Amino acid sequence: MLRRRSPLAVVLATAMSIGSLGATAGTDPPNSIAGNPVYDHVRHYLDWTVPFSRGLTASMVSIQPATGPDGAQTSGIASYAEGFLAEPSNSPNKVNGTLSQYFNDRRYSTSSYPFDPARRDSLGLHITADPTTQSVTVTLVALSWGGGSQSLTNLRIEDGVLVGDGASAGGQTPSALYAVSLGTMTIPG
C-alpha cells in the first residue's frame, strides 16, 4: 500500500534536503532500540560529537498558518534556519549552536523575493537527551529578540527528521510546526 504524503510533508522534505546538502542527511540510527525513537535518533547524533573535533549541521524549517481573512497576515509564515551545533565542554548529552533564520515575509527591498538575508535573525538551538528518562528537549532561543525561549512539544521522527510543535512567530497563531534535520561534520583545526 502506498503511503500518501501531505503537501506540507513534501515541502518540508524538499526544504530539508536542500538545507542538508554537503552533510550526512538525517537518518535513523542503524541499530535503533525499540524504546523511544526520538531519543534514539538524537542520541545517534550526540554520540557522533564525542570527539571534540566533530559537530553537527542543523537545518530547520517552520511553518504557521495565515491568521485569517480579517488579520493583517493573509498568508502563512515560513522560516528556514541553518547553522552548526557543538557539544558544550563536558556535556555529552547536549549540543548547542546559533542558526541564521530567514523568513518568507521579509522580502528584498527591490523585489518581491522572500527570505531577504539582510533581514535574518539569530536563533539559538539547544538539544538535550536525558539518558535516564530517554527524553529529548529541543529549545529555541530568539537571540535577535531579547533571548525569549520555547521548548518544542510533541516531538516525533518523520522520515529521519525531528518534528515538533511550538509557538508561532509573533504569537500570531496558536502554534507552528518545526522540523529539524541534523547532519554530521568534522570541525577543521
Short mmCIF file of C-alpha atoms in Angstrom, two decimals:
data_model
loop_
_atom_site.label_atom_id
_atom_site.label_comp_id
_atom_site.label_asym_id
_atom_site.label_seq_id
_atom_site.Cartn_x
_atom_site.Cartn_y
_atom_site.Cartn_z
CA MET A 1 0.00 0.00 0.00
CA LEU A 2 1.40 3.39 -0.98
CA ARG A 3 1.66 5.99 1.75
CA ARG A 4 0.44 9.42 0.67
CA ARG A 5 2.34 12.41 1.91
CA SER A 6 0.62 15.66 2.69
CA PRO A 7 1.67 18.75 0.70
CA LEU A 8 3.25 20.13 3.89
CA ALA A 9 5.34 16.97 4.30
CA VAL A 10 6.56 17.29 0.70
CA VAL A 11 7.50 20.98 1.21
CA LEU A 12 9.31 20.23 4.48
CA ALA A 13 11.15 17.23 2.99
CA THR A 14 12.25 19.29 -0.02
CA ALA A 15 13.45 22.19 2.15
CA MET A 16 15.29 19.85 4.49
CA SER A 17 17.07 18.06 1.64
CA ILE A 18 18.18 21.38 0.15
CA GLY A 19 19.49 22.53 3.53
CA SER A 20 21.46 19.39 4.25
CA LEU A 21 23.49 19.32 1.02
CA GLY A 22 27.10 18.57 1.80
CA ALA A 23 26.28 16.95 5.15
CA THR A 24 25.25 13.45 6.06
CA ALA A 25 21.48 13.56 5.81
CA GLY A 26 19.35 12.97 8.90
CA THR A 27 18.96 9.21 9.07
CA ASP A 28 17.81 6.98 11.85
CA PRO A 29 20.45 5.07 13.81
CA PRO A 30 21.23 1.68 12.24
CA ASN A 31 20.52 -0.30 15.42
CA SER A 32 17.67 1.67 16.95
CA ILE A 33 16.30 0.07 20.10
CA ALA A 34 12.55 -0.40 20.44
CA GLY A 35 12.38 2.27 23.15
CA ASN A 36 11.97 5.93 22.25
CA PRO A 37 12.64 6.66 18.55
CA VAL A 38 13.17 10.39 19.23
CA TYR A 39 15.80 9.63 21.88
CA ASP A 40 17.48 7.02 19.67
CA HIS A 41 17.65 9.47 16.76
CA VAL A 42 19.13 12.31 18.82
CA ARG A 43 21.47 10.01 20.77
CA HIS A 44 22.91 8.79 17.45
CA TYR A 45 23.97 12.35 16.62
CA LEU A 46 25.12 13.25 20.13
CA ASP A 47 27.40 10.20 20.15
CA TRP A 48 28.98 11.48 16.92
CA THR A 49 30.11 14.67 18.69
CA VAL A 50 32.02 12.90 21.50
CA PRO A 51 35.45 13.50 19.95
CA PHE A 52 35.67 17.29 20.25
CA SER A 53 36.70 17.72 16.61
CA ARG A 54 33.22 16.74 15.41
CA GLY A 55 29.95 18.64 15.38
CA LEU A 56 26.56 18.71 13.74
CA THR A 57 24.96 20.69 10.98
CA ALA A 58 21.38 21.76 11.63
CA SER A 59 18.71 22.87 9.20
CA MET A 60 15.30 23.88 10.47
CA VAL A 61 12.09 24.90 8.75
CA SER A 62 8.96 26.20 10.39
CA ILE A 63 5.51 26.91 9.03
CA GLN A 64 2.48 28.56 10.56
CA PRO A 65 -0.95 29.16 9.05
CA ALA A 66 -2.33 32.52 7.98
CA THR A 67 -4.10 34.49 10.69
CA GLY A 68 -7.31 34.64 8.69
CA PRO A 69 -9.12 36.92 6.26
CA ASP A 70 -9.58 39.72 8.81
CA GLY A 71 -5.99 39.70 10.06
CA ALA A 72 -3.08 41.69 8.71
CA GLN A 73 -1.29 38.46 7.80
CA THR A 74 -3.12 36.90 4.87
CA SER A 75 -0.63 34.11 4.18
CA GLY A 76 1.31 31.80 6.43
CA ILE A 77 4.85 32.47 7.63
CA ALA A 78 7.61 30.05 6.75
CA SER A 79 11.16 30.23 8.03
CA TYR A 80 14.40 28.46 7.18
CA ALA A 81 17.37 28.34 9.55
CA GLU A 82 20.79 26.75 9.27
CA GLY A 83 23.93 26.56 11.34
CA PHE A 84 26.24 24.34 13.35
CA LEU A 85 25.89 22.64 16.73
CA ALA A 86 28.66 21.51 19.06
CA GLU A 87 28.84 19.77 22.40
CA PRO A 88 29.46 22.18 25.27
CA SER A 89 32.53 21.27 27.35
CA ASN A 90 31.97 18.04 29.31
CA SER A 91 28.29 17.78 28.34
CA PRO A 92 27.93 14.63 26.21
CA ASN A 93 24.13 14.76 26.40
CA LYS A 94 23.59 18.11 24.69
CA VAL A 95 24.53 20.22 21.71
CA ASN A 96 24.09 23.97 21.26
CA GLY A 97 24.52 26.39 18.42
CA THR A 98 23.37 29.54 16.70
CA LEU A 99 21.46 29.37 13.44
CA SER A 100 20.76 32.11 10.89
CA GLN A 101 16.98 32.23 10.40
CA TYR A 102 15.31 33.62 7.27
CA PHE A 103 11.58 34.41 6.81
CA ASN A 104 9.35 34.38 3.74
CA ASP A 105 7.56 37.58 4.83
CA ARG A 106 10.85 39.54 4.92
CA ARG A 107 11.20 40.50 1.28
CA TYR A 108 14.11 42.06 -0.58
CA SER A 109 13.51 45.82 -0.72
CA THR A 110 13.94 45.98 -4.50
CA SER A 111 11.77 42.96 -5.40
CA SER A 112 9.08 40.65 -4.20
CA TYR A 113 11.50 37.79 -3.48
CA PRO A 114 11.22 36.29 0.03
CA PHE A 115 13.91 35.34 2.59
CA ASP A 116 15.96 38.55 2.48
CA PRO A 117 19.36 37.64 4.01
CA ALA A 118 19.87 41.22 5.21
CA ARG A 119 16.84 40.77 7.48
CA ARG A 120 17.68 37.43 9.10
CA ASP A 121 17.51 36.62 12.81
CA SER A 122 19.88 34.73 15.09
CA LEU A 123 18.26 31.68 16.64
CA GLY A 124 19.77 29.57 19.41
CA LEU A 125 19.14 25.83 19.13
CA HIS A 126 19.74 23.59 22.16
CA ILE A 127 19.13 19.84 22.02
CA THR A 128 19.40 17.72 25.16
CA ALA A 129 18.92 13.96 25.57
CA ASP A 130 18.42 12.64 29.11
CA PRO A 131 19.84 9.09 29.26
CA THR A 132 17.93 8.29 32.47
CA THR A 133 14.45 9.09 31.17
CA GLN A 134 15.33 8.77 27.46
CA SER A 135 13.59 12.10 26.91
CA VAL A 136 14.66 14.80 24.48
CA THR A 137 14.30 18.56 24.87
CA VAL A 138 14.59 20.91 21.90
CA THR A 139 14.78 24.56 22.91
CA LEU A 140 14.70 27.54 20.55
CA VAL A 141 16.08 30.88 21.76
CA ALA A 142 15.14 34.11 19.93
CA LEU A 143 18.58 35.75 20.21
CA SER A 144 17.59 38.68 17.98
CA TRP A 145 14.53 39.40 20.11
CA GLY A 146 15.85 39.53 23.67
CA GLY A 147 16.53 35.84 24.28
CA GLY A 148 12.99 34.54 24.83
CA SER A 149 12.91 30.76 24.62
CA GLN A 150 10.47 27.95 23.97
CA SER A 151 10.72 24.18 24.08
CA LEU A 152 9.12 22.22 21.27
CA THR A 153 6.38 19.75 22.23
CA ASN A 154 5.01 16.58 20.68
CA LEU A 155 8.46 15.60 19.37
CA ARG A 156 8.48 12.82 16.79
CA ILE A 157 10.62 11.45 13.96
CA GLU A 158 9.18 11.62 10.46
CA ASP A 159 11.31 10.28 7.60
CA GLY A 160 14.55 10.86 9.55
CA VAL A 161 13.61 14.43 10.55
CA LEU A 162 12.92 15.62 14.10
CA VAL A 163 9.49 17.32 14.10
CA GLY A 164 7.78 19.24 16.90
CA ASP A 165 5.15 21.83 17.69
CA GLY A 166 5.86 25.26 19.11
CA ALA A 167 4.80 28.87 19.33
CA SER A 168 4.24 30.83 16.14
CA ALA A 169 6.28 33.87 15.08
CA GLY A 170 4.95 36.85 16.98
CA GLY A 171 2.25 34.72 18.61
CA GLN A 172 0.04 35.42 15.60
CA THR A 173 -1.45 31.90 15.51
CA PRO A 174 -1.85 29.27 18.24
CA SER A 175 1.10 27.19 17.05
CA ALA A 176 3.60 26.40 14.32
CA LEU A 177 5.20 23.22 13.02
CA TYR A 178 9.01 22.88 13.26
CA ALA A 179 11.24 20.34 11.51
CA VAL A 180 14.94 19.93 12.37
CA SER A 181 17.33 17.94 10.22
CA LEU A 182 20.72 17.02 11.68
CA GLY A 183 23.87 16.05 9.83
CA THR A 184 27.43 15.23 10.85
CA MET A 185 30.58 17.26 10.22
CA THR A 186 34.23 17.35 11.23
CA ILE A 187 35.34 20.67 12.69
CA PRO A 188 38.53 21.90 10.96
CA GLY A 189 41.56 22.60 13.06
#
